[in-house]
Amino acid sequence: MGSHKELLKRTRAARDEAFALYLGGMRQCDIARKLKRSPQRTRQLLAKAIRERGLLDRQCEHGHFRMSTPEQLRLAMADRFG
């Protein structure tokens, strides 16, 4: 069994890979299958990756957060980072 640092490193790599695949247009269920993680865990990884980059999930009129689409994220990144 690996150390805690190794686990954090693997989780970070999975988070970065999930974000890159999502930006590339891959569906969340396909990302989950590729990373061998549950769809719920994949959603959590994507949400954290979006927050880490200073981008936010959009909020609907009822106050619930919805996952931003890859197109919305690309536009937000272009606005923010030029």
mmCIF file with all atom_site columns, C-alpha atoms in Angstrom, residues 1-14 37:
data_model
loop_
_atom_site.group_PDB
_atom_site.id
_atom_site.type_symbol
_atom_site.label_atom_id
_atom_site.label_alt_id
_atom_site.label_comp_id
_atom_site.label_asym_id
_atom_site.label_entity_id
_atom_site.label_seq_id
_atom_site.pdbx_PDB_ins_code
_atom_site.Cartn_x
_atom_site.Cartn_y
_atom_site.Cartn_z
_atom_site.occupancy
_atom_site.B_iso_or_equiv
_atom_site.pdbx_formal_charge
_atom_site.auth_seq_id
_atom_site.auth_comp_id
_atom_site.auth_asym_id
_atom_site.auth_atom_id
_atom_site.pdbx_PDB_model_num
ATOM 1  C CA . MET A 1 1  ? 0.000   0.000  0.000   1.00 0.00 ? 1  MET A CA 1
ATOM 2  C CA . GLY A 1 2  ? 1.306   3.434  -0.977  1.00 0.00 ? 2  GLY A CA 1
ATOM 3  C CA . SER A 1 3  ? 1.889   6.427  1.173   1.00 0.00 ? 3  SER A CA 1
ATOM 4  C CA . HIS A 1 4  ? -0.540  9.284  1.578   1.00 0.00 ? 4  HIS A CA 1
ATOM 5  C CA . LYS A 1 5  ? 1.608   11.487 -0.683  1.00 0.00 ? 5  LYS A CA 1
ATOM 6  C CA . GLU A 1 6  ? 1.409   8.905  -3.461  1.00 0.00 ? 6  GLU A CA 1
ATOM 7  C CA . LEU A 1 7  ? -2.366  8.751  -3.101  1.00 0.00 ? 7  LEU A CA 1
ATOM 8  C CA . LEU A 1 8  ? -2.629  12.546 -3.339  1.00 0.00 ? 8  LEU A CA 1
ATOM 9  C CA . LYS A 1 9  ? -0.408  12.530 -6.417  1.00 0.00 ? 9  LYS A CA 1
ATOM 10 C CA . ARG A 1 10 ? -2.561  9.886  -8.129  1.00 0.00 ? 10 ARG A CA 1
ATOM 11 C CA . THR A 1 11 ? -5.754  11.763 -7.224  1.00 0.00 ? 11 THR A CA 1
ATOM 12 C CA . ARG A 1 12 ? -4.362  15.025 -8.599  1.00 0.00 ? 12 ARG A CA 1
ATOM 13 C CA . ALA A 1 13 ? -3.350  13.265 -11.825 1.00 0.00 ? 13 ALA A CA 1
ATOM 14 C CA . ALA A 1 14 ? -6.826  11.751 -12.160 1.00 0.00 ? 14 ALA A CA 1
ATOM 15 C CA . ARG A 1 37 ? -14.012 5.437  -10.971 1.00 0.00 ? 37 ARG A CA 1
#
